[in-house]
Amino acid sequence: MIAKCGDIKVRHWAHRRTSDCDHWWEPETAWHRDWKSRFPEHWQEIIQTAEDGEKHVADVKTESGLVIEFQHSSIDPKERVSRELFHGNMVWVVHAWRVKDAPQFQASLGEPIMTLPNFPTCPGRPSKSALLRDWGNSRVPVYFDFGDNFPLWRLNSLIQNERAYLSPVSRSAFVDVHMQGLPFEAMCTDAILGADAELMRFAARFGRPNGFHRYLARIERNRRRL
């Protein structure tokens, strides 16, 4: 049995055929269903059709046009790129459920800086975390879900394929900003790019210290003196 799609009805079960419309489909988990249930039902399982007739089902599509895809299993980088190009305006929520994910991720975080009020951002070191290596080259924001007792962590796309920035975002805030259609993703990205440019100018002037996290802490101390 497989998932079947149509232009009006939502995904349902049918016997396999070569004309199945969405080869990106994967079996849903309780984690998928829990996340989708946080959004209106009429935003769920939305069929997207490209100009060439290719069809794929978005887990959630908000009224502002943002697609939210929930990813539990590992994904081939080529498929990830294809999905990002197909949907365009989207974000990922990735289930970081593997035993190694949380400790590696924690070890990858540097000292926080402030990019927006009440929005601390930490540099991340992809060499320390498989999650960052797997998802760092995403063209769109990626949120890592480590479980209900932890905030989501928003990964901004790697800058020049080397610098990753991560920010904690509560689950309620994630749902609220996207329910309201606020330009949250653009604001975050713009703030992080601006902070990164400032840090690189500072590094070019004064030199990069041995530890990049100590360098960021130095910048933050200078800001507090202003």
mmCIF file of C-alpha atoms in Angstrom:
data_model
loop_
_atom_site.group_PDB
_atom_site.id
_atom_site.type_symbol
_atom_site.label_atom_id
_atom_site.label_comp_id
_atom_site.label_asym_id
_atom_site.label_seq_id
_atom_site.Cartn_x
_atom_site.Cartn_y
_atom_site.Cartn_z
ATOM 1 C CA MET A 1 0.000 0.000 0.000
ATOM 2 C CA ILE A 2 1.168 3.553 -0.759
ATOM 3 C CA ALA A 3 0.040 7.146 -0.387
ATOM 4 C CA LYS A 4 -2.031 8.470 -3.274
ATOM 5 C CA CYS A 5 -2.548 12.106 -4.263
ATOM 6 C CA GLY A 6 -5.084 14.037 -6.256
ATOM 7 C CA ASP A 7 -5.962 17.646 -6.975
ATOM 8 C CA ILE A 8 -8.740 17.837 -4.386
ATOM 9 C CA LYS A 9 -8.624 14.925 -1.985
ATOM 10 C CA VAL A 10 -5.859 14.670 0.538
ATOM 11 C CA ARG A 11 -3.373 11.840 0.564
ATOM 12 C CA HIS A 12 -4.957 8.411 1.010
ATOM 13 C CA TRP A 13 -3.998 4.768 0.687
ATOM 14 C CA ALA A 14 -4.018 2.919 -2.615
ATOM 15 C CA HIS A 15 -2.150 0.078 -4.285
ATOM 16 C CA ARG A 16 1.159 1.014 -5.888
ATOM 17 C CA ARG A 17 1.095 2.342 -9.455
ATOM 18 C CA THR A 18 3.786 3.851 -11.642
ATOM 19 C CA SER A 19 1.811 7.091 -11.860
ATOM 20 C CA ASP A 20 2.083 7.910 -8.142
ATOM 21 C CA CYS A 21 2.449 11.668 -7.899
ATOM 22 C CA ASP A 22 4.842 12.116 -4.977
ATOM 23 C CA HIS A 23 7.982 10.019 -4.770
ATOM 24 C CA TRP A 24 9.106 12.172 -1.813
ATOM 25 C CA TRP A 25 6.369 10.751 0.388
ATOM 26 C CA GLU A 26 7.426 8.815 3.478
ATOM 27 C CA PRO A 27 5.351 7.024 6.154
ATOM 28 C CA GLU A 28 4.161 9.384 8.842
ATOM 29 C CA THR A 29 5.194 9.027 12.467
ATOM 30 C CA ALA A 30 3.437 10.214 15.611
ATOM 31 C CA TRP A 31 5.986 13.042 15.621
ATOM 32 C CA HIS A 32 4.764 14.159 12.147
ATOM 33 C CA ARG A 33 1.130 14.039 13.185
ATOM 34 C CA ASP A 34 1.756 15.948 16.418
ATOM 35 C CA TRP A 35 3.457 18.790 14.565
ATOM 36 C CA LYS A 36 0.837 19.018 11.828
ATOM 37 C CA SER A 37 -1.952 19.079 14.408
ATOM 38 C CA ARG A 38 -0.618 22.409 15.699
ATOM 39 C CA PHE A 39 -1.790 24.056 12.471
ATOM 40 C CA PRO A 40 -5.282 24.338 10.935
ATOM 41 C CA GLU A 41 -6.399 21.205 9.149
ATOM 42 C CA HIS A 42 -6.997 23.063 5.890
ATOM 43 C CA TRP A 43 -3.301 24.031 5.861
ATOM 44 C CA GLN A 44 -2.222 20.397 5.975
ATOM 45 C CA GLU A 45 -1.379 18.045 3.078
ATOM 46 C CA ILE A 46 -1.456 20.744 0.416
ATOM 47 C CA ILE A 47 -0.704 19.605 -3.129
ATOM 48 C CA GLN A 48 1.807 21.788 -4.939
ATOM 49 C CA THR A 49 1.915 21.667 -8.739
ATOM 50 C CA ALA A 50 4.813 23.011 -10.798
ATOM 51 C CA GLU A 51 4.443 24.528 -14.262
ATOM 52 C CA ASP A 52 5.586 21.256 -15.818
ATOM 53 C CA GLY A 53 2.876 19.335 -13.955
ATOM 54 C CA GLU A 54 5.116 17.823 -11.286
ATOM 55 C CA LYS A 55 3.214 17.428 -8.024
ATOM 56 C CA HIS A 56 4.297 17.122 -4.416
ATOM 57 C CA VAL A 57 2.450 17.306 -1.117
ATOM 58 C CA ALA A 58 3.459 19.951 1.430
ATOM 59 C CA ASP A 59 3.050 18.897 5.052
ATOM 60 C CA VAL A 60 1.813 22.397 5.937
ATOM 61 C CA LYS A 61 1.334 25.492 3.812
ATOM 62 C CA THR A 62 0.412 28.676 5.626
ATOM 63 C CA GLU A 63 -1.843 31.429 4.330
ATOM 64 C CA SER A 64 1.244 33.541 3.693
ATOM 65 C CA GLY A 65 2.533 30.844 1.319
ATOM 66 C CA LEU A 66 5.258 29.381 3.533
ATOM 67 C CA VAL A 67 5.697 25.605 3.278
ATOM 68 C CA ILE A 68 6.699 23.757 6.455
ATOM 69 C CA GLU A 69 8.157 20.298 5.927
ATOM 70 C CA PHE A 70 8.629 17.915 8.855
ATOM 71 C CA GLN A 71 11.506 15.478 8.372
ATOM 72 C CA HIS A 72 11.976 12.508 10.690
ATOM 73 C CA SER A 73 14.261 10.224 8.706
ATOM 74 C CA SER A 74 17.574 10.921 7.026
ATOM 75 C CA ILE A 75 17.359 12.449 3.570
ATOM 76 C CA ASP A 76 19.617 12.291 0.547
ATOM 77 C CA PRO A 77 21.242 15.700 -0.099
ATOM 78 C CA LYS A 78 20.055 15.655 -3.723
ATOM 79 C CA GLU A 79 16.464 15.120 -2.624
ATOM 80 C CA ARG A 80 16.780 17.877 -0.021
ATOM 81 C CA VAL A 81 17.971 20.306 -2.691
ATOM 82 C CA SER A 82 15.181 19.222 -5.061
ATOM 83 C CA ARG A 83 12.530 19.782 -2.421
ATOM 84 C CA GLU A 84 13.896 23.197 -1.513
ATOM 85 C CA LEU A 85 13.973 24.272 -5.149
ATOM 86 C CA PHE A 86 10.465 22.921 -5.759
ATOM 87 C CA HIS A 87 8.806 24.593 -2.758
ATOM 88 C CA GLY A 88 10.944 27.743 -2.717
ATOM 89 C CA ASN A 89 9.498 29.588 0.276
ATOM 90 C CA MET A 90 9.854 26.947 2.964
ATOM 91 C CA VAL A 91 11.430 25.856 6.243
ATOM 92 C CA TRP A 92 12.360 22.437 7.582
ATOM 93 C CA VAL A 93 11.615 21.035 11.019
ATOM 94 C CA VAL A 94 14.002 18.126 11.571
ATOM 95 C CA HIS A 95 13.532 15.464 14.234
ATOM 96 C CA ALA A 96 16.902 15.254 16.017
ATOM 97 C CA TRP A 97 16.124 11.943 17.694
ATOM 98 C CA ARG A 98 19.418 10.045 17.310
ATOM 99 C CA VAL A 99 21.392 9.442 20.521
ATOM 100 C CA LYS A 100 24.406 11.327 19.175
ATOM 101 C CA ASP A 101 22.484 14.379 17.970
ATOM 102 C CA ALA A 102 22.042 16.366 21.201
ATOM 103 C CA PRO A 103 25.543 15.973 22.705
ATOM 104 C CA GLN A 104 27.256 16.656 19.375
ATOM 105 C CA PHE A 105 25.071 19.685 18.798
ATOM 106 C CA GLN A 106 25.744 21.064 22.274
ATOM 107 C CA ALA A 107 29.490 20.630 21.750
ATOM 108 C CA SER A 108 29.283 22.555 18.464
ATOM 109 C CA LEU A 109 27.861 25.766 19.971
ATOM 110 C CA GLY A 110 30.043 28.810 20.590
ATOM 111 C CA GLU A 111 29.426 31.836 22.806
ATOM 112 C CA PRO A 112 26.141 33.636 22.026
ATOM 113 C CA ILE A 113 25.787 37.039 20.456
ATOM 114 C CA MET A 114 22.623 39.144 20.173
ATOM 115 C CA THR A 115 21.314 39.616 16.647
ATOM 116 C CA LEU A 116 17.810 40.777 17.613
ATOM 117 C CA PRO A 117 16.294 41.734 20.998
ATOM 118 C CA ASN A 118 15.751 38.546 23.016
ATOM 119 C CA PHE A 119 17.104 36.485 20.137
ATOM 120 C CA PRO A 120 20.533 35.112 21.114
ATOM 121 C CA THR A 121 22.464 33.475 18.313
ATOM 122 C CA CYS A 122 25.378 31.077 18.665
ATOM 123 C CA PRO A 123 27.993 30.240 16.066
ATOM 124 C CA GLY A 124 28.067 26.531 15.315
ATOM 125 C CA ARG A 125 30.979 24.361 14.269
ATOM 126 C CA PRO A 126 29.900 21.796 11.647
ATOM 127 C CA SER A 127 32.998 19.711 12.358
ATOM 128 C CA LYS A 128 31.509 18.929 15.782
ATOM 129 C CA SER A 129 27.963 17.978 14.745
ATOM 130 C CA ALA A 130 26.561 15.571 12.167
ATOM 131 C CA LEU A 131 23.327 17.587 12.134
ATOM 132 C CA LEU A 132 25.169 20.702 11.034
ATOM 133 C CA ARG A 133 27.107 18.793 8.398
ATOM 134 C CA ASP A 134 23.939 17.156 7.068
ATOM 135 C CA TRP A 135 21.802 20.304 7.022
ATOM 136 C CA GLY A 136 24.227 23.222 6.965
ATOM 137 C CA ASN A 137 24.077 23.687 3.204
ATOM 138 C CA SER A 138 20.311 23.954 3.133
ATOM 139 C CA ARG A 139 19.056 26.955 1.160
ATOM 140 C CA VAL A 140 16.309 27.583 3.698
ATOM 141 C CA PRO A 141 16.048 27.793 7.501
ATOM 142 C CA VAL A 142 16.174 24.489 9.371
ATOM 143 C CA TYR A 143 14.737 23.935 12.857
ATOM 144 C CA PHE A 144 16.107 21.078 14.940
ATOM 145 C CA ASP A 145 13.637 19.427 17.324
ATOM 146 C CA PHE A 146 15.388 17.703 20.253
ATOM 147 C CA GLY A 147 12.165 16.896 22.108
ATOM 148 C CA ASP A 148 9.420 18.615 24.061
ATOM 149 C CA ASN A 149 11.705 19.611 26.938
ATOM 150 C CA PHE A 150 13.920 21.728 24.703
ATOM 151 C CA PRO A 151 13.416 24.697 22.390
ATOM 152 C CA LEU A 152 13.745 24.353 18.669
ATOM 153 C CA TRP A 153 17.108 25.487 17.327
ATOM 154 C CA ARG A 154 16.981 27.519 14.128
ATOM 155 C CA LEU A 155 19.890 26.962 11.743
ATOM 156 C CA ASN A 156 20.564 29.739 9.303
ATOM 157 C CA SER A 157 22.112 28.641 6.018
ATOM 158 C CA LEU A 158 25.885 28.350 6.125
ATOM 159 C CA ILE A 159 27.628 31.558 5.075
ATOM 160 C CA GLN A 160 30.377 30.947 2.512
ATOM 161 C CA ASN A 161 30.041 27.223 3.294
ATOM 162 C CA GLU A 162 31.753 27.576 6.669
ATOM 163 C CA ARG A 163 29.933 29.734 9.213
ATOM 164 C CA ALA A 164 26.772 28.416 10.845
ATOM 165 C CA TYR A 165 24.546 30.400 13.209
ATOM 166 C CA LEU A 166 21.926 28.873 15.493
ATOM 167 C CA SER A 167 19.194 30.439 17.610
ATOM 168 C CA PRO A 168 16.786 28.888 20.145
ATOM 169 C CA VAL A 169 13.109 29.405 19.321
ATOM 170 C CA SER A 170 10.287 28.160 21.526
ATOM 171 C CA ARG A 171 7.707 25.857 19.963
ATOM 172 C CA SER A 172 4.895 28.246 20.789
ATOM 173 C CA ALA A 173 6.752 31.148 19.149
ATOM 174 C CA PHE A 174 7.434 29.061 16.030
ATOM 175 C CA VAL A 175 3.758 28.212 15.679
ATOM 176 C CA ASP A 176 2.535 31.715 16.545
ATOM 177 C CA VAL A 177 4.698 33.649 14.067
ATOM 178 C CA HIS A 178 3.756 31.336 11.221
ATOM 179 C CA MET A 179 0.087 31.237 12.168
ATOM 180 C CA GLN A 180 0.093 35.041 12.039
ATOM 181 C CA GLY A 181 2.072 35.210 8.805
ATOM 182 C CA LEU A 182 4.801 37.386 10.324
ATOM 183 C CA PRO A 183 8.046 37.873 8.329
ATOM 184 C CA PHE A 184 9.988 36.122 11.074
ATOM 185 C CA GLU A 185 12.315 34.113 8.826
ATOM 186 C CA ALA A 186 13.390 37.116 6.764
ATOM 187 C CA MET A 187 13.968 39.207 9.901
ATOM 188 C CA CYS A 188 16.141 36.513 11.466
ATOM 189 C CA THR A 189 18.175 35.923 8.325
ATOM 190 C CA ASP A 190 18.755 39.649 7.751
ATOM 191 C CA ALA A 191 19.859 40.141 11.362
ATOM 192 C CA ILE A 192 22.257 37.197 11.237
ATOM 193 C CA LEU A 193 23.789 38.295 7.934
ATOM 194 C CA GLY A 194 24.278 41.785 9.343
ATOM 195 C CA ALA A 195 25.923 40.452 12.496
ATOM 196 C CA ASP A 196 28.158 38.151 10.474
ATOM 197 C CA ALA A 197 29.317 41.026 8.265
ATOM 198 C CA GLU A 198 30.135 43.085 11.358
ATOM 199 C CA LEU A 199 32.081 40.220 12.908
ATOM 200 C CA MET A 200 34.069 39.638 9.738
ATOM 201 C CA ARG A 201 34.966 43.343 9.523
ATOM 202 C CA PHE A 202 36.129 43.226 13.114
ATOM 203 C CA ALA A 203 38.173 40.076 12.472
ATOM 204 C CA ALA A 204 39.786 41.605 9.389
ATOM 205 C CA ARG A 205 40.819 44.643 11.408
ATOM 206 C CA PHE A 206 42.030 43.001 14.605
ATOM 207 C CA GLY A 207 42.804 39.461 13.511
ATOM 208 C CA ARG A 208 41.049 36.203 14.340
ATOM 209 C CA PRO A 209 41.864 34.839 17.812
ATOM 210 C CA ASN A 210 42.644 31.203 18.418
ATOM 211 C CA GLY A 211 39.054 30.347 19.304
ATOM 212 C CA PHE A 212 36.218 31.820 17.264
ATOM 213 C CA HIS A 213 33.873 31.552 20.252
ATOM 214 C CA ARG A 214 36.264 33.719 22.326
ATOM 215 C CA TYR A 215 36.305 36.206 19.499
ATOM 216 C CA LEU A 216 32.507 36.430 19.537
ATOM 217 C CA ALA A 217 32.513 36.866 23.303
ATOM 218 C CA ARG A 218 34.915 39.775 22.885
ATOM 219 C CA ILE A 219 32.532 41.434 20.432
ATOM 220 C CA GLU A 220 29.663 41.002 22.872
ATOM 221 C CA ARG A 221 31.658 42.559 25.728
ATOM 222 C CA ASN A 222 32.456 45.544 23.513
ATOM 223 C CA ARG A 223 28.764 45.992 22.710
ATOM 224 C CA ARG A 224 27.826 45.965 26.378
ATOM 225 C CA ARG A 225 30.244 48.805 27.062
ATOM 226 C CA LEU A 226 28.486 51.063 24.531
#
